[in-house]
Short mmCIF file of N, CA, C and O in Angstrom, two decimals:
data_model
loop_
_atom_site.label_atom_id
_atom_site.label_comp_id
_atom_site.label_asym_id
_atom_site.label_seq_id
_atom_site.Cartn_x
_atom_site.Cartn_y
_atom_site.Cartn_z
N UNK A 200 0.83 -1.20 0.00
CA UNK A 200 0.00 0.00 0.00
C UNK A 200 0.87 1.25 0.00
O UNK A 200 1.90 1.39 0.66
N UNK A 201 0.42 2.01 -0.68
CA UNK A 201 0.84 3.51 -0.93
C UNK A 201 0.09 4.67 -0.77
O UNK A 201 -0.71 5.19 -1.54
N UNK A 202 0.60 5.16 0.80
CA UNK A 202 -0.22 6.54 1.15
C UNK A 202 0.58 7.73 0.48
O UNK A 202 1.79 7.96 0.35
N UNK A 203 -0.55 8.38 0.12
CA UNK A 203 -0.75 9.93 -0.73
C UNK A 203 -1.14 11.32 0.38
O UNK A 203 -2.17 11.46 1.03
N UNK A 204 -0.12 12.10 0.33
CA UNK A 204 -0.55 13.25 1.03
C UNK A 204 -0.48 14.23 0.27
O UNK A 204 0.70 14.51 0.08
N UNK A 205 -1.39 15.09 -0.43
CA UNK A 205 -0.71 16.26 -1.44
C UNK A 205 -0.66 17.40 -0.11
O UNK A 205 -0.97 17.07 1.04
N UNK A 206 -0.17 18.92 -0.54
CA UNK A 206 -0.01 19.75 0.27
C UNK A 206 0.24 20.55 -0.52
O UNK A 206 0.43 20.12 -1.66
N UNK A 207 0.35 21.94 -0.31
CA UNK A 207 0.19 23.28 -1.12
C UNK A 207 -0.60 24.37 -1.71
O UNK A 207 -0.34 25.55 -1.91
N UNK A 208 -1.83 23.52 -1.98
CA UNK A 208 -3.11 24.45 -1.82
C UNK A 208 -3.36 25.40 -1.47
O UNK A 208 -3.12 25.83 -0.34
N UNK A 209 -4.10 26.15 -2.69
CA UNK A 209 -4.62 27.55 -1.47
C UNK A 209 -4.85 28.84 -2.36
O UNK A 209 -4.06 28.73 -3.29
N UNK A 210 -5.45 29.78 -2.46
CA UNK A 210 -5.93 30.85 -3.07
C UNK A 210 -5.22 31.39 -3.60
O UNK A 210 -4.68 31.97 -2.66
N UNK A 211 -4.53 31.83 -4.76
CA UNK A 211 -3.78 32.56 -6.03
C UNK A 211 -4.10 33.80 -6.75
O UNK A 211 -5.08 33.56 -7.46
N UNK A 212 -3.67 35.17 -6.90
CA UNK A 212 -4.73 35.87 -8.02
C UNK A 212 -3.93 35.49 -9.27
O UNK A 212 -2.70 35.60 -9.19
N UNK A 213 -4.34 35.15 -10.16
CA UNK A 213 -4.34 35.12 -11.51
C UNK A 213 -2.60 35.76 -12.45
O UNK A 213 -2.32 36.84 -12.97
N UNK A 214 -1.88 34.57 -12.28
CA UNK A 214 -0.49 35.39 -12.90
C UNK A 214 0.14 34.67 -11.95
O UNK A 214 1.20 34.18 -12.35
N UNK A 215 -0.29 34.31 -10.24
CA UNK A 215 0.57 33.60 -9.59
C UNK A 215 1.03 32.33 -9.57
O UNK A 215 0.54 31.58 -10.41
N UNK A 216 1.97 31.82 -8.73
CA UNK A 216 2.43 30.56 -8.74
C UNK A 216 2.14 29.95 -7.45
O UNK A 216 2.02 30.68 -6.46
N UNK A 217 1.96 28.23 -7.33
CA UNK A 217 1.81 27.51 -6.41
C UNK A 217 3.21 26.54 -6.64
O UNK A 217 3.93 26.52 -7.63
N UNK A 218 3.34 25.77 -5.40
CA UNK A 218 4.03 24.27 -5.37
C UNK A 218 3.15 23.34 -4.83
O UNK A 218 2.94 23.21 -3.62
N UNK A 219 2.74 22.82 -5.53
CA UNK A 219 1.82 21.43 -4.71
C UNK A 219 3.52 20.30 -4.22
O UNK A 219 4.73 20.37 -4.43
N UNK A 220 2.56 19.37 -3.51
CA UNK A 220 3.86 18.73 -3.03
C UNK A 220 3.09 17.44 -2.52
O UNK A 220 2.24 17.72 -1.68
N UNK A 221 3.20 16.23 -2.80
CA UNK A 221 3.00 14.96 -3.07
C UNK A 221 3.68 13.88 -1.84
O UNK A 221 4.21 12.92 -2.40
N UNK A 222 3.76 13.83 -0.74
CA UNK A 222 4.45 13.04 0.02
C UNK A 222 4.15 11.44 0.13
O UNK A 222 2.95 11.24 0.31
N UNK A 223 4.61 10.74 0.10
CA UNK A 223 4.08 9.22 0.36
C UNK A 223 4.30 8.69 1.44
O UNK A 223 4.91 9.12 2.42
N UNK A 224 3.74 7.62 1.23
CA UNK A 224 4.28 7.11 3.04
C UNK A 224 3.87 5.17 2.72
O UNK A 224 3.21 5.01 1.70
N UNK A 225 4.17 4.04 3.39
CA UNK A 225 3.98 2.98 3.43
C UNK A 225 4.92 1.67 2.22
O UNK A 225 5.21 0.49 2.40
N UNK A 226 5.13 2.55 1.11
CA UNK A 226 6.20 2.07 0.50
C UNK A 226 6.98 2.81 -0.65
O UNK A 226 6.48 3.56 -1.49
N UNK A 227 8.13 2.49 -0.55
CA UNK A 227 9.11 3.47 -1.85
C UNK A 227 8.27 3.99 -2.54
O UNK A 227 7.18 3.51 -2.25
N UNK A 228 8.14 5.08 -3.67
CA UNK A 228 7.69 5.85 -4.54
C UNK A 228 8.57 5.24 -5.68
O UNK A 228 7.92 4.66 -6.55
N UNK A 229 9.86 5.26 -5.86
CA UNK A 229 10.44 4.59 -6.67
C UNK A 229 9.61 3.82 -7.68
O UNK A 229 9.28 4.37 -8.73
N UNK A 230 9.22 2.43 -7.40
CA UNK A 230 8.60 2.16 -8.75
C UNK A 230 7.79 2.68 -9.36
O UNK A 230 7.87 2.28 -10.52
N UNK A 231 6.98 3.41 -9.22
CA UNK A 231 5.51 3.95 -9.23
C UNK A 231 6.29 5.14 -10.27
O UNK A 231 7.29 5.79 -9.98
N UNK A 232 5.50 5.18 -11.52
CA UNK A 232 5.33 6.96 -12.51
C UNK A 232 4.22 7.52 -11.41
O UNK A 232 3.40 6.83 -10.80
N UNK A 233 4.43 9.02 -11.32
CA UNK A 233 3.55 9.47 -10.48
C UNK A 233 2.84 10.45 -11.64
O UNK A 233 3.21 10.75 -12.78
N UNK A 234 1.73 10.78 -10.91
CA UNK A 234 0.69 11.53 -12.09
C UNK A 234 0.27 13.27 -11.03
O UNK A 234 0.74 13.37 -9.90
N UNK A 235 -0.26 13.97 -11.39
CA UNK A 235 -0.83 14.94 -10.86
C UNK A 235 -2.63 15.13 -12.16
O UNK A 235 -2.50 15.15 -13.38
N UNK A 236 -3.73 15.21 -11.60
CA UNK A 236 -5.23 15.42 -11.84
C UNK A 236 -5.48 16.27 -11.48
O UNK A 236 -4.66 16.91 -10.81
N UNK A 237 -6.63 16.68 -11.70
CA UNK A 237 -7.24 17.85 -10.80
C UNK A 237 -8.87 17.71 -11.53
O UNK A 237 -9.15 17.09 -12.55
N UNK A 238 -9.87 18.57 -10.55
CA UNK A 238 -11.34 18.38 -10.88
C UNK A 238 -11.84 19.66 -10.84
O UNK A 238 -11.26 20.31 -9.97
N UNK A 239 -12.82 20.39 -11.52
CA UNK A 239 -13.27 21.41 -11.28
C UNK A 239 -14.25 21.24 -10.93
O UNK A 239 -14.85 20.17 -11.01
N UNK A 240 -14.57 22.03 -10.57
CA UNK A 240 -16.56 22.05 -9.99
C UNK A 240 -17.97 21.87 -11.25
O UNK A 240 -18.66 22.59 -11.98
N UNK A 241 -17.82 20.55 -10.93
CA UNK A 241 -19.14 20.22 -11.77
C UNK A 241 -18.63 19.99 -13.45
O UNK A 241 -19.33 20.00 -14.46
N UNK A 242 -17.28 19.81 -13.33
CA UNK A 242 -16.75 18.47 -14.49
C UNK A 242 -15.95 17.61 -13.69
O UNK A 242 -15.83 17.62 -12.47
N UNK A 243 -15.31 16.75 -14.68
CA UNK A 243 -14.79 15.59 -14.56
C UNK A 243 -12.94 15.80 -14.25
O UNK A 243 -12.06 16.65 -14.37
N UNK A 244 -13.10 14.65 -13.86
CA UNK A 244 -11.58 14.98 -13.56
C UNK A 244 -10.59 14.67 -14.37
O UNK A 244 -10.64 13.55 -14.90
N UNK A 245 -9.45 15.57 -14.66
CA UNK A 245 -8.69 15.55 -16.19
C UNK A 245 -7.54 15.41 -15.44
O UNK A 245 -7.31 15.54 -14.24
N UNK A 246 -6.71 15.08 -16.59
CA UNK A 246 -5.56 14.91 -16.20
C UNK A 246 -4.53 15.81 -16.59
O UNK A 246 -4.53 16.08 -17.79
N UNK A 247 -3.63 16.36 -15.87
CA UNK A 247 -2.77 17.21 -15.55
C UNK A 247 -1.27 17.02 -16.09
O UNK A 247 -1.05 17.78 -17.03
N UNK A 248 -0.43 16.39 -15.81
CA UNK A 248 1.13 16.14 -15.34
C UNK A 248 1.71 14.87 -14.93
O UNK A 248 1.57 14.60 -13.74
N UNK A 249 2.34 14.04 -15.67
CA UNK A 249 2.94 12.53 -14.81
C UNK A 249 4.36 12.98 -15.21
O UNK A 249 4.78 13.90 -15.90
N UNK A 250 4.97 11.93 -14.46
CA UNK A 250 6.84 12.08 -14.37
C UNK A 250 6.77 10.51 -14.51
O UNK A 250 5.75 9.93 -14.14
N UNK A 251 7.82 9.82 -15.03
CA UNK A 251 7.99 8.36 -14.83
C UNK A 251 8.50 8.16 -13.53
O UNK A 251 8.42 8.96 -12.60
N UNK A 252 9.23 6.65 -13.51
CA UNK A 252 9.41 6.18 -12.00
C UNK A 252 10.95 6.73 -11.70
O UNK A 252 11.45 6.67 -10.58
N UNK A 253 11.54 7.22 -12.72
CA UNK A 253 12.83 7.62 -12.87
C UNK A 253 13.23 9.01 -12.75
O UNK A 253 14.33 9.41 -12.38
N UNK A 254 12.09 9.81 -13.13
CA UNK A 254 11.83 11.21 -12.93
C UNK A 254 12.45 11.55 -14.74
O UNK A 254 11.83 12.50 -15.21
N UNK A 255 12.94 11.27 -15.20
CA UNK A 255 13.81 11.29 -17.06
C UNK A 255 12.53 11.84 -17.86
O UNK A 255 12.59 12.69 -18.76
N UNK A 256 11.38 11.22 -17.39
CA UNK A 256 10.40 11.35 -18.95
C UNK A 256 9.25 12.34 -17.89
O UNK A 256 9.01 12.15 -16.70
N UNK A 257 8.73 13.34 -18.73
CA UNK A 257 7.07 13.44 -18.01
C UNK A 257 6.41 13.87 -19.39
O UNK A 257 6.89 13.79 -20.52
N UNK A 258 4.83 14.49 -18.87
CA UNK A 258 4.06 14.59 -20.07
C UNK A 258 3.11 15.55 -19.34
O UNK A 258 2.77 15.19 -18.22
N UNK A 259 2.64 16.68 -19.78
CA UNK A 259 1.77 17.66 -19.94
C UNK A 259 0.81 17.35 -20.63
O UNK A 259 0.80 16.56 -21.58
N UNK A 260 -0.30 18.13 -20.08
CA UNK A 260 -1.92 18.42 -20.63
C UNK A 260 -1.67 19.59 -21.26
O UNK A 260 -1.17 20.42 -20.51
N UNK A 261 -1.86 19.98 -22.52
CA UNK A 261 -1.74 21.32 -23.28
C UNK A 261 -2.46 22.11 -22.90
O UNK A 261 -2.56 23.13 -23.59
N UNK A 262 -3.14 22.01 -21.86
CA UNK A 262 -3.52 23.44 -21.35
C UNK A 262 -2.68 23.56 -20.00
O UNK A 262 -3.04 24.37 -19.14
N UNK A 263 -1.75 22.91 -19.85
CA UNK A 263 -0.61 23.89 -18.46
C UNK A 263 0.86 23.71 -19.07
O UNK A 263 1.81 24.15 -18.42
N UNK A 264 1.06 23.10 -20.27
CA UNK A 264 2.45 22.69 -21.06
C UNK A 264 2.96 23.98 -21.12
O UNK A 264 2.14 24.83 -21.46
N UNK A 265 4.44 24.47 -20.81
CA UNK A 265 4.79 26.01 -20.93
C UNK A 265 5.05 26.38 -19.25
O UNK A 265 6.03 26.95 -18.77
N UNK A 266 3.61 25.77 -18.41
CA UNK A 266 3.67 26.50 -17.34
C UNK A 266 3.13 25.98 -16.35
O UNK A 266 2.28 26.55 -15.67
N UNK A 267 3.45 25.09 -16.19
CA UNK A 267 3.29 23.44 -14.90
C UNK A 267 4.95 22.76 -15.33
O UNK A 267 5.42 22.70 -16.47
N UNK A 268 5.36 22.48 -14.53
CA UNK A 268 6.89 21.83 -14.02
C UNK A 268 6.31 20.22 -13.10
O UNK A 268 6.20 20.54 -11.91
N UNK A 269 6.00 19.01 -13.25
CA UNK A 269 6.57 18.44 -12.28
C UNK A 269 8.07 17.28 -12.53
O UNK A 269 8.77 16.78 -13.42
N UNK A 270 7.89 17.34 -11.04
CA UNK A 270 9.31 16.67 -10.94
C UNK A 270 9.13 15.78 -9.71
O UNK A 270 8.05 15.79 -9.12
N UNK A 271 10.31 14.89 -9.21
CA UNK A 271 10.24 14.13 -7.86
C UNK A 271 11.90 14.11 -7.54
O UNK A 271 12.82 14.29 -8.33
N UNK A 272 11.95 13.78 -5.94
CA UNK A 272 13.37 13.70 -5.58
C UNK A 272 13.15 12.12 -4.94
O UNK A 272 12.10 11.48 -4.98
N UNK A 273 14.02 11.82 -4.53
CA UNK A 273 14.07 10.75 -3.83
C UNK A 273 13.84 10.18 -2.30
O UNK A 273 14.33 9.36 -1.52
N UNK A 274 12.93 11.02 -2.36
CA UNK A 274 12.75 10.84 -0.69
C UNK A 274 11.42 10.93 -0.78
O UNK A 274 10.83 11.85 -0.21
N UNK A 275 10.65 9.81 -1.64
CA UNK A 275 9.45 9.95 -1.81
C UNK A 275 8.00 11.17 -1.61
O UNK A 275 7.02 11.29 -0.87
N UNK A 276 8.65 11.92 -2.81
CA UNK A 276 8.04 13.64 -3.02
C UNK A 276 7.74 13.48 -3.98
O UNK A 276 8.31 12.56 -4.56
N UNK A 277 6.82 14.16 -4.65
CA UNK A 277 6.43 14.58 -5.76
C UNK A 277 5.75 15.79 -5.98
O UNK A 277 4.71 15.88 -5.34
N UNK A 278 6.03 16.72 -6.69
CA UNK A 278 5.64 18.26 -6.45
C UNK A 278 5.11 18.37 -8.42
O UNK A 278 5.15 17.68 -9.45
N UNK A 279 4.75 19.51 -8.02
CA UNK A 279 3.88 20.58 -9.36
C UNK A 279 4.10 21.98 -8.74
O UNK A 279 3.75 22.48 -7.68
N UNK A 280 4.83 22.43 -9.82
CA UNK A 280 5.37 23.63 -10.01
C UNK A 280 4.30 24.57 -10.72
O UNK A 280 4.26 24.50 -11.94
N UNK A 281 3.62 25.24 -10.23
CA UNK A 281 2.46 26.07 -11.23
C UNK A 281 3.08 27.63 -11.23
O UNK A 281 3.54 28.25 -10.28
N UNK A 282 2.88 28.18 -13.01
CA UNK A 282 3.24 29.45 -12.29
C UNK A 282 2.24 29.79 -13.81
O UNK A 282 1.98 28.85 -14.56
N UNK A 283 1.72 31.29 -14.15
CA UNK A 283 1.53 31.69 -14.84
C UNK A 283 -0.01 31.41 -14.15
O UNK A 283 -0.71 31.64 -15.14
N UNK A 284 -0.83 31.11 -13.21
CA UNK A 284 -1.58 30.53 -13.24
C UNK A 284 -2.57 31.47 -13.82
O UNK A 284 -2.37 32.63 -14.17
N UNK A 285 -4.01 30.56 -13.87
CA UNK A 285 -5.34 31.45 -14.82
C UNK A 285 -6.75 31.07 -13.65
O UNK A 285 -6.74 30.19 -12.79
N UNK A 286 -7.47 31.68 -13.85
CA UNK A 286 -8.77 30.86 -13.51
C UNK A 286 -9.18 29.57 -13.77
O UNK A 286 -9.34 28.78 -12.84
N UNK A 287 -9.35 29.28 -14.84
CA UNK A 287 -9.13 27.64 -15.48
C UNK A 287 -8.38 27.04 -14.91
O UNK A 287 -8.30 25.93 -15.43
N UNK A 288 -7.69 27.15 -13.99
CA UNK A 288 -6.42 25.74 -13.33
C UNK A 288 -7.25 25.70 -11.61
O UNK A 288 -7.05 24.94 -10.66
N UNK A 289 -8.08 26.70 -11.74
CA UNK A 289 -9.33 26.45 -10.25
C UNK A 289 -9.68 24.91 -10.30
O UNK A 289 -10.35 24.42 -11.21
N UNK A 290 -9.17 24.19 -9.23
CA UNK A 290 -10.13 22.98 -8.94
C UNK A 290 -9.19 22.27 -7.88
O UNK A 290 -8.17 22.78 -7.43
N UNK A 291 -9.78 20.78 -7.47
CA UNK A 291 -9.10 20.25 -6.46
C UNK A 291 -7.93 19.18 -7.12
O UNK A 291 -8.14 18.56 -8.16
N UNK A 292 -6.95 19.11 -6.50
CA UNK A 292 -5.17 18.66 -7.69
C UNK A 292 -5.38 17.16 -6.49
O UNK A 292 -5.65 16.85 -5.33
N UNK A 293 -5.12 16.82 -7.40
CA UNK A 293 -4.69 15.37 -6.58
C UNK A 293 -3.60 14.46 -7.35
O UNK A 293 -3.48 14.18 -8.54
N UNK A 294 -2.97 14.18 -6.40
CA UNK A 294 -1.69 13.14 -6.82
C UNK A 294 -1.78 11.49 -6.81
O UNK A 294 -2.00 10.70 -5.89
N UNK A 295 -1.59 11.37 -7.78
CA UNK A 295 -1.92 9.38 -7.95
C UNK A 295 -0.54 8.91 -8.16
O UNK A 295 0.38 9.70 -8.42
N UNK A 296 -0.37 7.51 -8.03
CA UNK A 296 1.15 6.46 -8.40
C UNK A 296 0.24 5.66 -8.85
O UNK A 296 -0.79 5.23 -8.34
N UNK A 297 1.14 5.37 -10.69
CA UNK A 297 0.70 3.94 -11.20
C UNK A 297 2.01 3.11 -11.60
O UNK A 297 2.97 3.49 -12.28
N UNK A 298 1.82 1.99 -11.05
CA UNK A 298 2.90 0.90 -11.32
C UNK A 298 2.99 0.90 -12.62
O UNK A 298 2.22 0.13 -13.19
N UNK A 299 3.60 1.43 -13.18
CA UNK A 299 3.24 1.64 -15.01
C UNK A 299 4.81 2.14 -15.60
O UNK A 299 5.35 2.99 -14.89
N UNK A 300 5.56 1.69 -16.78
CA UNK A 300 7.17 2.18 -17.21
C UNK A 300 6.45 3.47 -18.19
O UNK A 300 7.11 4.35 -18.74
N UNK A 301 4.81 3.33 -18.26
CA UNK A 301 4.79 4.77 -19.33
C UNK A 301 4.21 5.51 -18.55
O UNK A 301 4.20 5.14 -17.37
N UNK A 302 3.58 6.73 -18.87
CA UNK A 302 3.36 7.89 -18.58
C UNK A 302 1.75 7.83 -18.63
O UNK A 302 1.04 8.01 -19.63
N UNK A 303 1.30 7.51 -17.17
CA UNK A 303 -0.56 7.73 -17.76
C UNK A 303 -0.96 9.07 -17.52
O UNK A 303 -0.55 10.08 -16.94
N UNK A 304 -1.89 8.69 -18.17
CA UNK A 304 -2.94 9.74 -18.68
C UNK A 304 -4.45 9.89 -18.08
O UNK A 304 -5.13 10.86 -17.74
N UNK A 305 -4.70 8.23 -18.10
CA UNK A 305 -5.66 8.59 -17.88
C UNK A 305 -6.56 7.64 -16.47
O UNK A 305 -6.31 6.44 -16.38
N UNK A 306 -7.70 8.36 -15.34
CA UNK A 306 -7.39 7.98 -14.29
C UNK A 306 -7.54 6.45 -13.80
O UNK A 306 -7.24 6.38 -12.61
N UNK A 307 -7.95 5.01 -14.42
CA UNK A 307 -8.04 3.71 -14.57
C UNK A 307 -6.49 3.49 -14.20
O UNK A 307 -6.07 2.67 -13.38
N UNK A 308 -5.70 4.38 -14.97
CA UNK A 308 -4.09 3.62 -14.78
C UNK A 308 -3.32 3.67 -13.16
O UNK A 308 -2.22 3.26 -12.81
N UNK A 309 -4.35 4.31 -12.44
CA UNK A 309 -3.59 5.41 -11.17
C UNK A 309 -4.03 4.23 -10.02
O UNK A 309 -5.23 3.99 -9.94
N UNK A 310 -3.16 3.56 -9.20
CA UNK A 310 -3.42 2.72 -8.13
C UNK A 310 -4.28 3.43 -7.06
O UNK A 310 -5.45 3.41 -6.66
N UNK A 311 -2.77 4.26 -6.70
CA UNK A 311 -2.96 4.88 -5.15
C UNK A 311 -3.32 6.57 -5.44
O UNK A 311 -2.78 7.26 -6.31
N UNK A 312 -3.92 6.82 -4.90
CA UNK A 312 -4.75 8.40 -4.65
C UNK A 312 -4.32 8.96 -3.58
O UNK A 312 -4.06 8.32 -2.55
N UNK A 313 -4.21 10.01 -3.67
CA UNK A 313 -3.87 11.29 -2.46
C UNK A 313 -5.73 12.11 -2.19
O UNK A 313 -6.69 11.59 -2.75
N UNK A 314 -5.86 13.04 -1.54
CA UNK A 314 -7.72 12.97 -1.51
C UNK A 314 -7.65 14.68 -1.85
O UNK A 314 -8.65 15.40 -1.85
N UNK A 315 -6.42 15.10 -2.10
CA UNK A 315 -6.49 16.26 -2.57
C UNK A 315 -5.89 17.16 -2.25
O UNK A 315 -5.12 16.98 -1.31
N UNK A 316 -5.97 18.75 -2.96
CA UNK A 316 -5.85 19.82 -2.11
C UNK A 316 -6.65 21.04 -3.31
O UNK A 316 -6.74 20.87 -4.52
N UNK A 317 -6.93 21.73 -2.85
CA UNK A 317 -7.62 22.81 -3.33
C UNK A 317 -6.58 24.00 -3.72
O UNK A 317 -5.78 24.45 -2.90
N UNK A 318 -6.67 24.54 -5.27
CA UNK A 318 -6.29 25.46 -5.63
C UNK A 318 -7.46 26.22 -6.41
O UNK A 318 -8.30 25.89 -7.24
N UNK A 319 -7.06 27.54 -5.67
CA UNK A 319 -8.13 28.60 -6.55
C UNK A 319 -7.45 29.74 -7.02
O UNK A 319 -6.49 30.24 -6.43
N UNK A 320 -7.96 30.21 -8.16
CA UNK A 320 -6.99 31.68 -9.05
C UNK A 320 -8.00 32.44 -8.91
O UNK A 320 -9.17 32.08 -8.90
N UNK A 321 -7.64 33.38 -8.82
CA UNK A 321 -8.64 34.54 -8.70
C UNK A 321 -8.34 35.33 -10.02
O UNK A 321 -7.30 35.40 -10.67
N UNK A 322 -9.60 35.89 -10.22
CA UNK A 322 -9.23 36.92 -11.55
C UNK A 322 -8.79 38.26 -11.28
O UNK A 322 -8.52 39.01 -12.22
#
């Protein structure tokens, strides 16, 4: 089992930057590509940002490509770098691990779940 803690959340005006931050707990992060999601109010939840298990490869959603960063260190972390932010990146971010060598996308591939954290941009 693989516990998920995201952290960083929290109210933005429009142009600012966040760090979300991904902690695990119960076993290595190592194998696991990690992903970053997020949900807005009253759609579905899309997908955001993965890094592989190596941290070498990741993959962007073209609407934050340019201006979302993630990355991981080895001490079972995983962060999202937001900067440029907009209104549109408003919703709750959550961090998943899928035992997976590619890069998912989409949320079926994601084992373990984190339960969230809330980011809001203000205009």
């Amino acid at each position: 089992q693989v516990q998920l803690v995201e952290s960083g959340g929290g109210l933005v005006q429009a142009g600012g930057s966040l760090r979300l931050s991904c902690a695990a707990s119960g076993r290595a992060l190592s194998p696991y590509s990690m992903g970053w999601l997020r949900q807005a109010p009253g759609k579905e939840r899309e997908f955001v940002a993965a890094i592989s298990w190596s941290g070498g490869r990741t993959y962007y959603a073209d609407s934050v490509n340019g201006r979302f960063t993630i990355s991981r260190d080895n001490a079972n972390t995983a962060y999202l770098h937001m900067n440029s932010l907009k209104p549109e990146d408003t919703g709750l971010y959550y961090c998943a691990a899928a035992l997976s060598r590619s890069l998912p996308t989409r949320e079926y591939e994601y084992k373990y779940w984190g339960q969230g954290t809330q980011v809001t941009v203000s205009s």
